[in-house]
PDB file of C-alpha atoms in Angstrom:
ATOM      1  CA  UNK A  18     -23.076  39.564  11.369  1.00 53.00           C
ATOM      2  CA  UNK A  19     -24.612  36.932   9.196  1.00 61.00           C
ATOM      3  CA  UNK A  20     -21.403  36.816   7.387  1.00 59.00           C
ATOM      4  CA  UNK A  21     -19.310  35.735  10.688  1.00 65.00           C
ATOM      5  CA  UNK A  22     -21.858  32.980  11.091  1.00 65.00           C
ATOM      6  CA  UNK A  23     -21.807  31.174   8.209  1.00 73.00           C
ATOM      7  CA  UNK A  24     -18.042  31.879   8.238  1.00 75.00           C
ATOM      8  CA  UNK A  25     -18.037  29.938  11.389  1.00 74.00           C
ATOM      9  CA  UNK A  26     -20.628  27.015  10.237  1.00 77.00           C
ATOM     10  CA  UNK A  27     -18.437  26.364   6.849  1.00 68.00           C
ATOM     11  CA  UNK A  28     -15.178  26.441   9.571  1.00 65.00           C
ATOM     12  CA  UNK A  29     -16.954  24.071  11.837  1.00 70.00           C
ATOM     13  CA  UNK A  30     -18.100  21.930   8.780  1.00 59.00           C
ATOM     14  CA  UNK A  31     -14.463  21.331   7.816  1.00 64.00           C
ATOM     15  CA  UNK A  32     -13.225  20.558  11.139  1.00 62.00           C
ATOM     16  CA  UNK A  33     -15.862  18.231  11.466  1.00 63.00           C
ATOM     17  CA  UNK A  34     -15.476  16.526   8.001  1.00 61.00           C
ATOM     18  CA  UNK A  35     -11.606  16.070   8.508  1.00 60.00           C
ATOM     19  CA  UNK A  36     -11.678  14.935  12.052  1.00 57.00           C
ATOM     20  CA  UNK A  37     -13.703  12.171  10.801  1.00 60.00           C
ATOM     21  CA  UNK A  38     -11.670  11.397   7.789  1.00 62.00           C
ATOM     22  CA  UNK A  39      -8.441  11.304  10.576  1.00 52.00           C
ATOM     23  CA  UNK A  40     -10.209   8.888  12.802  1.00 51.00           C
ATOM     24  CA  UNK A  41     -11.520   6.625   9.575  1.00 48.00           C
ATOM     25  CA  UNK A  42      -7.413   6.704   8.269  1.00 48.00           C
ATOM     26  CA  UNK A  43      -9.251   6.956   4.785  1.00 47.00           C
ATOM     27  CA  UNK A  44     -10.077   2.920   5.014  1.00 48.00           C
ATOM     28  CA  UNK A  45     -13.402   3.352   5.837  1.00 47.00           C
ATOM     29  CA  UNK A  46     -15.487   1.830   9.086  1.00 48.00           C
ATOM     30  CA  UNK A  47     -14.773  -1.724  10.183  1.00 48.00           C
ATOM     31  CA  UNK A  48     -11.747  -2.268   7.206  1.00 53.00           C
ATOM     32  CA  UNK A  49      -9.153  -4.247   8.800  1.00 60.00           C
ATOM     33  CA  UNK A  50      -5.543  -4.603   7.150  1.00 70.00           C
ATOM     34  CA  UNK A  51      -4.253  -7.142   4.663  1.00 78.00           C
ATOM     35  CA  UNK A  52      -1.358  -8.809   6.297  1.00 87.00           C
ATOM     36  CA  UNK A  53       1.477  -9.720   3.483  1.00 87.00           C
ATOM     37  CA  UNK A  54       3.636 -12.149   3.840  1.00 87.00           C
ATOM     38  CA  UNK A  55       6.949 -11.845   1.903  1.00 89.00           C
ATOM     39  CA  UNK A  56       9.520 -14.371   1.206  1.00 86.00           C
ATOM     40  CA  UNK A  57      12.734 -14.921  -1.186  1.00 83.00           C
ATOM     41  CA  UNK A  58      12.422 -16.213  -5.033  1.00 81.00           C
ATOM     42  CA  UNK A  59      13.508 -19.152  -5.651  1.00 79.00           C
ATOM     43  CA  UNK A  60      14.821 -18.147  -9.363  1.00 69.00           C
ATOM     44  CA  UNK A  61      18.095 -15.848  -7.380  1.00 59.00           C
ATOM     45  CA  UNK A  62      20.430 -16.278 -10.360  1.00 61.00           C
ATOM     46  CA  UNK A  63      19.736 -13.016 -11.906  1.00 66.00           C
ATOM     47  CA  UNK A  64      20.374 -10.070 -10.390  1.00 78.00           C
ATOM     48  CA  UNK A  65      16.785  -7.472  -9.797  1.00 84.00           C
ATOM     49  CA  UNK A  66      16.497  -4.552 -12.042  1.00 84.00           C
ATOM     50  CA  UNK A  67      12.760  -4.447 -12.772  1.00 88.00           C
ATOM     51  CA  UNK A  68       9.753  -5.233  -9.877  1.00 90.00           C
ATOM     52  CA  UNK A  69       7.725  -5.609 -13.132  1.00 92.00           C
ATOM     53  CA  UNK A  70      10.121  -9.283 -14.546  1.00 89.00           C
ATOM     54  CA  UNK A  71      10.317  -9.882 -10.392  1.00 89.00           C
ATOM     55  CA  UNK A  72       6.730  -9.857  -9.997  1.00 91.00           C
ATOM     56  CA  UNK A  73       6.028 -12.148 -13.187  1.00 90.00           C
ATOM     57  CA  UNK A  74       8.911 -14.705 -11.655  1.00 89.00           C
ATOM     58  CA  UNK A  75       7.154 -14.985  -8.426  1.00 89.00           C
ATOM     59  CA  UNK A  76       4.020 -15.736  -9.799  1.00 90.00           C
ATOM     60  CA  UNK A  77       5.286 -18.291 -12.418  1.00 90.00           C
ATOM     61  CA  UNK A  78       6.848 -20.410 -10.022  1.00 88.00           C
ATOM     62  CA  UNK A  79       3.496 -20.992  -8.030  1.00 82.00           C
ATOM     63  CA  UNK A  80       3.181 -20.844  -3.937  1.00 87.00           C
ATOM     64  CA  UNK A  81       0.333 -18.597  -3.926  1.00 90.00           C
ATOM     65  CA  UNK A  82       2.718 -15.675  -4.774  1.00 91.00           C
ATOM     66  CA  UNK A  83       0.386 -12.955  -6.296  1.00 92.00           C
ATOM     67  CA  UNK A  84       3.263 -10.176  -6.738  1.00 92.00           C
ATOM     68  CA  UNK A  85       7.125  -9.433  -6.445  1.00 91.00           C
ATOM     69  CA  UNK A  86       9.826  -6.559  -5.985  1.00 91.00           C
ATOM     70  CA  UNK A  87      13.152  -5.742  -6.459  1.00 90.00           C
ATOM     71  CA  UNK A  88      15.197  -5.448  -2.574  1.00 83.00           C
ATOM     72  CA  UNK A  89      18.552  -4.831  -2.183  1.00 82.00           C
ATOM     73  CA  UNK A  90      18.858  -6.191  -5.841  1.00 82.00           C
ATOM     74  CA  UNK A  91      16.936  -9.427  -4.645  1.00 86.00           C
ATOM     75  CA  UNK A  92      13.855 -10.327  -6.344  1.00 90.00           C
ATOM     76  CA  UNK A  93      11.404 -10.694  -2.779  1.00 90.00           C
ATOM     77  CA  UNK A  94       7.699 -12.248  -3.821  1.00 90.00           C
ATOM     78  CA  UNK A  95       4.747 -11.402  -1.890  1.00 92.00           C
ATOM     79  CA  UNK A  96       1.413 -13.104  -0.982  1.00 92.00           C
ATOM     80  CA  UNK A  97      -1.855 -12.289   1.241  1.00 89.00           C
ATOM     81  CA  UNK A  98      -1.131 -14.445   4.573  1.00 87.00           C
TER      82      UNK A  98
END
């Protein structure tokens, strides 16, 4: 019988302990989302291979750009709005 109980208090521990990691979405209490703006670079003469060379264009040619990717073989820079 004691078995069955702690059986159900581990059970009810896990429910409890994921149900409040769901709720949370892993961000934590009272984190609010980054918005990103995106926009185009304005160095399109090469074609995008590498989000690594993308994200050192966008920074180099100033804006506020902090990062960059490779989309649809378009370098696209991104920055917190």
């Amino acid at each position: 019988m004691e078995l069955i109980k702690s059986r159900a208090t581990v059970c009810a521990l896990l429910l409890m302990l994921l149900l409040l990691s769901h709720n949370n979405g892993g961000g934590g209490v009272g984190m609010a989302e980054a918005r990103v703006c995106t926009g185009k670079s304005q160095h399109r003469s090469f074609p995008c291979f590498s989000d690594r060379i993308c994200s050192r264009q966008c920074i180099k040619q100033g804006g506020g750009w902090t990062a960059g990717y490779c989309r649809l073989k378009f370098c696209t820079c991104q920055k917190a709005c």
